[in-house]
PDB file of C-alpha atoms in Angstrom:
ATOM      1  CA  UNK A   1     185.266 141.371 227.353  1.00  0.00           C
ATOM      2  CA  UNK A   2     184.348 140.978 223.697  1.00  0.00           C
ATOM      3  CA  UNK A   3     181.079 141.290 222.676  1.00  0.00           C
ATOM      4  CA  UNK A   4     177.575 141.984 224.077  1.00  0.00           C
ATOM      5  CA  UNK A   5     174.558 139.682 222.686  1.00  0.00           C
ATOM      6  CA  UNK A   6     171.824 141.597 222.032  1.00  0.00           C
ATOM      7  CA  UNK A   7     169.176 139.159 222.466  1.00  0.00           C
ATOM      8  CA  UNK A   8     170.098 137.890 225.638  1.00  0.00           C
ATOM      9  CA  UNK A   9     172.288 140.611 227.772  1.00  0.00           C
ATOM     10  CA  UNK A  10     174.987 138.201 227.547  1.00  0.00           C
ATOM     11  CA  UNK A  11     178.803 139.360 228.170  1.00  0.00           C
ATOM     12  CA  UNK A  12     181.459 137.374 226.240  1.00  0.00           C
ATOM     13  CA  UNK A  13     184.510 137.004 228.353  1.00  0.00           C
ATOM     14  CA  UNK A  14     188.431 136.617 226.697  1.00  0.00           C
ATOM     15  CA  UNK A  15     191.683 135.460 227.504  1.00  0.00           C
ATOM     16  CA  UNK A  16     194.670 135.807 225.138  1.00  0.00           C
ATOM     17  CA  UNK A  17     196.444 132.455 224.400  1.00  0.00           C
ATOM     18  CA  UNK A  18     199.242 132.483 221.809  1.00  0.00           C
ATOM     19  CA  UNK A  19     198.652 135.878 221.112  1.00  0.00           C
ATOM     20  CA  UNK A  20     195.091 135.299 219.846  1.00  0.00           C
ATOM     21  CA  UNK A  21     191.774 136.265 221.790  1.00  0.00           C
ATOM     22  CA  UNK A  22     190.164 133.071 222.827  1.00  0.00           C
ATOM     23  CA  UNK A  23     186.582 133.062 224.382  1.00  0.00           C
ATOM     24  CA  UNK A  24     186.178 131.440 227.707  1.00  0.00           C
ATOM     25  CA  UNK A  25     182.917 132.186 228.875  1.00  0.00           C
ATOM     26  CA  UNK A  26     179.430 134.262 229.169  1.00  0.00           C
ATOM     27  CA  UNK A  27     178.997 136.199 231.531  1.00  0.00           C
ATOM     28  CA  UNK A  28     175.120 138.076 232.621  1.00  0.00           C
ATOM     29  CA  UNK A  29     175.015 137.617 236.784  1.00  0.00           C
ATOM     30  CA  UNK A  30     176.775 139.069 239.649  1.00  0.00           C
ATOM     31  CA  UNK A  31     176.427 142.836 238.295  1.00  0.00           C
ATOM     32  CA  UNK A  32     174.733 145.453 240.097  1.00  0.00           C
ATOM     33  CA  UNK A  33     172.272 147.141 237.422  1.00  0.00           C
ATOM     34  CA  UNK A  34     173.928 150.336 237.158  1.00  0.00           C
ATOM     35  CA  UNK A  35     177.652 148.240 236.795  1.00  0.00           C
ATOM     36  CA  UNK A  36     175.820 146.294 234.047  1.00  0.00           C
ATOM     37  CA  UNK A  37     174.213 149.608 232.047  1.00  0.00           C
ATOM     38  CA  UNK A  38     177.650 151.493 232.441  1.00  0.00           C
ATOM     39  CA  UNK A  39     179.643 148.185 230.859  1.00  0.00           C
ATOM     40  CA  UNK A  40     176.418 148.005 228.613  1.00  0.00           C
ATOM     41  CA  UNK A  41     177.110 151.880 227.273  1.00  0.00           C
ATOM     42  CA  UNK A  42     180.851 151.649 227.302  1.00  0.00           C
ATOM     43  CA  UNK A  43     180.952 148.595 224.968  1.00  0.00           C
ATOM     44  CA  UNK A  44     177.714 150.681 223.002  1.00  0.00           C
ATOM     45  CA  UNK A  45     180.336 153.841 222.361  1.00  0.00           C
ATOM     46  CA  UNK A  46     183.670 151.675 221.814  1.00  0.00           C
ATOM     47  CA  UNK A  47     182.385 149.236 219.521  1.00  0.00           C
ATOM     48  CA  UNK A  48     184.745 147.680 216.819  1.00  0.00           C
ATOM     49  CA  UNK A  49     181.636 145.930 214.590  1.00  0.00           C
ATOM     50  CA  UNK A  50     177.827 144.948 215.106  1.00  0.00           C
ATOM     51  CA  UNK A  51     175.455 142.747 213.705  1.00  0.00           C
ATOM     52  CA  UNK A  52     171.852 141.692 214.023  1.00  0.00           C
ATOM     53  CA  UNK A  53     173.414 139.598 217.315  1.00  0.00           C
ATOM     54  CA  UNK A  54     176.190 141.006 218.535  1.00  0.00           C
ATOM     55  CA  UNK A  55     177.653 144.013 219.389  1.00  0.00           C
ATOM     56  CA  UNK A  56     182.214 143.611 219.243  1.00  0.00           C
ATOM     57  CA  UNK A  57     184.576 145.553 220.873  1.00  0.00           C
ATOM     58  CA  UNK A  58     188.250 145.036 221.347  1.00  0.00           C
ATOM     59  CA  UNK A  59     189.484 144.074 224.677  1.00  0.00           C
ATOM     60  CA  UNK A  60     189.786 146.753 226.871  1.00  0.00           C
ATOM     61  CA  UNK A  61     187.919 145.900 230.096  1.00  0.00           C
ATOM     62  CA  UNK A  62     189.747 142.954 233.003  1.00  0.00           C
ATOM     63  CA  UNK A  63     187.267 141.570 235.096  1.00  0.00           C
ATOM     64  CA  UNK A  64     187.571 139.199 237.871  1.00  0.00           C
ATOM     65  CA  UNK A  65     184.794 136.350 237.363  1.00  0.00           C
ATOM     66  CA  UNK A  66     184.123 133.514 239.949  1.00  0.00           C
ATOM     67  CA  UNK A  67     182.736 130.441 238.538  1.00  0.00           C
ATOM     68  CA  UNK A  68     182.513 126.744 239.500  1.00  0.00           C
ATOM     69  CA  UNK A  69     185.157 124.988 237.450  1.00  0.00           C
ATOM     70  CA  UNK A  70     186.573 125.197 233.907  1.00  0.00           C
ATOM     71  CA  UNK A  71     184.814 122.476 231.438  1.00  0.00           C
ATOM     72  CA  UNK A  72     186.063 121.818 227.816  1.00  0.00           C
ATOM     73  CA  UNK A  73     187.920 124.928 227.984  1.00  0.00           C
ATOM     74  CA  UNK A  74     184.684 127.020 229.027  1.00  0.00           C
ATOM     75  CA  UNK A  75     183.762 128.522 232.416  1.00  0.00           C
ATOM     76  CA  UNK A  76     180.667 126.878 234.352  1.00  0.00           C
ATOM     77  CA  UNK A  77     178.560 129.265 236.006  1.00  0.00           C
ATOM     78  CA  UNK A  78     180.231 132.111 235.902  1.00  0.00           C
ATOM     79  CA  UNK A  79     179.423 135.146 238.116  1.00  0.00           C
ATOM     80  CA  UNK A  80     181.301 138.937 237.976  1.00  0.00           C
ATOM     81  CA  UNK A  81     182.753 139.810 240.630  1.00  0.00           C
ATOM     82  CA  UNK A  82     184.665 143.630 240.180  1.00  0.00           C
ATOM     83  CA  UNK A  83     186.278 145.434 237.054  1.00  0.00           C
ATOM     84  CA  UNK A  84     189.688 145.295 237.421  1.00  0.00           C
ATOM     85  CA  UNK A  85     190.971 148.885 236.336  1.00  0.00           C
ATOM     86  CA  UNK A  86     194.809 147.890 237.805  1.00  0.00           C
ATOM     87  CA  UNK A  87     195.345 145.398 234.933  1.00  0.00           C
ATOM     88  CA  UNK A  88     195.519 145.441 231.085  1.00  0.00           C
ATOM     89  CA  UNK A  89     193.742 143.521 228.477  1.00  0.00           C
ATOM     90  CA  UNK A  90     197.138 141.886 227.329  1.00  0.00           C
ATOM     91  CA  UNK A  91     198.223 140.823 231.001  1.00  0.00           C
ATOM     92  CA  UNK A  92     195.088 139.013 230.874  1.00  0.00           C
ATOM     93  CA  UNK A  93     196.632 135.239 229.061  1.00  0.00           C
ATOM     94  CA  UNK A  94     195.669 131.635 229.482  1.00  0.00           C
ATOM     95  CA  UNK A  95     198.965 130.701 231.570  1.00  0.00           C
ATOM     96  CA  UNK A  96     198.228 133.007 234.540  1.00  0.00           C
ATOM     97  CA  UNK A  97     194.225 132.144 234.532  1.00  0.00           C
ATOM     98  CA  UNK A  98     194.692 128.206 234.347  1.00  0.00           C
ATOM     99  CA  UNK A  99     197.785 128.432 237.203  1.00  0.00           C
ATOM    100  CA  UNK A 100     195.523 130.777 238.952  1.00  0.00           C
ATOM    101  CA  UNK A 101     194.154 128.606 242.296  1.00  0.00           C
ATOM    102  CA  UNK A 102     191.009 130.641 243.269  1.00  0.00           C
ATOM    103  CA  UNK A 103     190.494 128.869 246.486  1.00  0.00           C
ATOM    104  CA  UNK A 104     194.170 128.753 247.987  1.00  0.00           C
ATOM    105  CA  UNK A 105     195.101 131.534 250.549  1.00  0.00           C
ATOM    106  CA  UNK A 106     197.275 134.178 249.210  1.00  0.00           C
ATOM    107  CA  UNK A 107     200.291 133.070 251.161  1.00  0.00           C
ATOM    108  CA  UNK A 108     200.683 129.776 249.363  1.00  0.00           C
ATOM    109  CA  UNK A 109     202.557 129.487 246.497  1.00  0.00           C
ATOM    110  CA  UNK A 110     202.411 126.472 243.323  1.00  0.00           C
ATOM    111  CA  UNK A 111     205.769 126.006 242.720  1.00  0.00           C
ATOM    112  CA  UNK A 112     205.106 122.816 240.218  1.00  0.00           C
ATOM    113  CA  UNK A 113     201.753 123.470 238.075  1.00  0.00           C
ATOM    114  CA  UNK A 114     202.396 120.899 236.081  1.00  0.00           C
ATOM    115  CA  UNK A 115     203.265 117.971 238.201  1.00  0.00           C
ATOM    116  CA  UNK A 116     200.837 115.381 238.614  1.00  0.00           C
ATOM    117  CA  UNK A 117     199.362 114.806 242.138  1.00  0.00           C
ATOM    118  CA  UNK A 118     197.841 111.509 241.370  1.00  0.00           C
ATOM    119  CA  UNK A 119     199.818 108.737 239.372  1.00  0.00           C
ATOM    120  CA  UNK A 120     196.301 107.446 237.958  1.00  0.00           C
ATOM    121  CA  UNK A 121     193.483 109.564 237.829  1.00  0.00           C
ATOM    122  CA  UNK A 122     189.872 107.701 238.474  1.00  0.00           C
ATOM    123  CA  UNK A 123     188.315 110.962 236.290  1.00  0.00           C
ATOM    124  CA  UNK A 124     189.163 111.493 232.977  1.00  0.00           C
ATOM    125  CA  UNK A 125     187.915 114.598 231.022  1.00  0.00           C
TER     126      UNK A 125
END
C-alpha cells in the first residue's frame, strides 16, 4: 500500500521489482468499513507526503488481494481479502506475485514457471 486518493477512497497497491516500488493496482472493495477507516487512519498518521490528491506513505502494510487476472501489468478487479501482518513490505516482489498460482491447491508445486505450455499461442497480449 502506497497512497490513499482522496477524491475517490481509492487504495494504491505495490510490489517491489528491481528494488523499486512499482504500482500494480487500486484497490476500494472487499473491506469491511471499520478495516477500511482503521487502514484509512493508519495511512492518515504514517504519511510520508500529501497533496491536493493523494495522501503517500511508505510501504508498510501486505495485503492479500483477489482479482480476475493481471492486464498490462495492472490488476483487473481487484478485491481485499485480509492484511497480512506475518509478512514484510520487502518480501512482497514481482517474482513471487507473478509465480504465485491463486487457483492451484496448496499441494501442487510449479517446478518450471517459465516453460511454455503451448508451442503457439492463439492469444497474444
Amino acid at each position: 500500500m502506497t497512497a490513499y486518493e482522496k477524491s475517490n477512497g481509492y487504495f494504491y497497491i505495490s510490489i517491489f521489482k528491481d528494488s523499486k516500488i512499482h504500482q500494480i493496482g487500486l484497490v476500494i472493495f472487499g473491506f469491511k468499513p471499520e478495516e477500511k477507516n482503521a487502514l484509512h487512519q493508519i495511512i492518515k498518521q504514517n504519511k510520508s507526503g500529501e497533496d491536493d490528491q493523494f495522501i503517500y506513505v511508505e510501504p508498510g502494510i501486505c495485503l492479500d488481494v483477489k482479482y480476475l487476472e493481471i492486464y498490462e501489468e495492472q490488476l483487473r478487479e481487484p478485491h481485499f481479502h485480509q492484511f497480512r501482518f506475518d509478512l514484510s513490505p520487502d518480501s512482497c516482489t514481482y517474482e513471487k506475485f507473478v509465480f504465485q498460482q491463486k487457483n492451484l491447491p496448496p499441494d501442487i508445486k510449479i517446478t518450471h514457471p517459465d516453460k511454455p505450455i503451448w508451442k503457439n499461442r492463439r492469444f497474444k497480449r
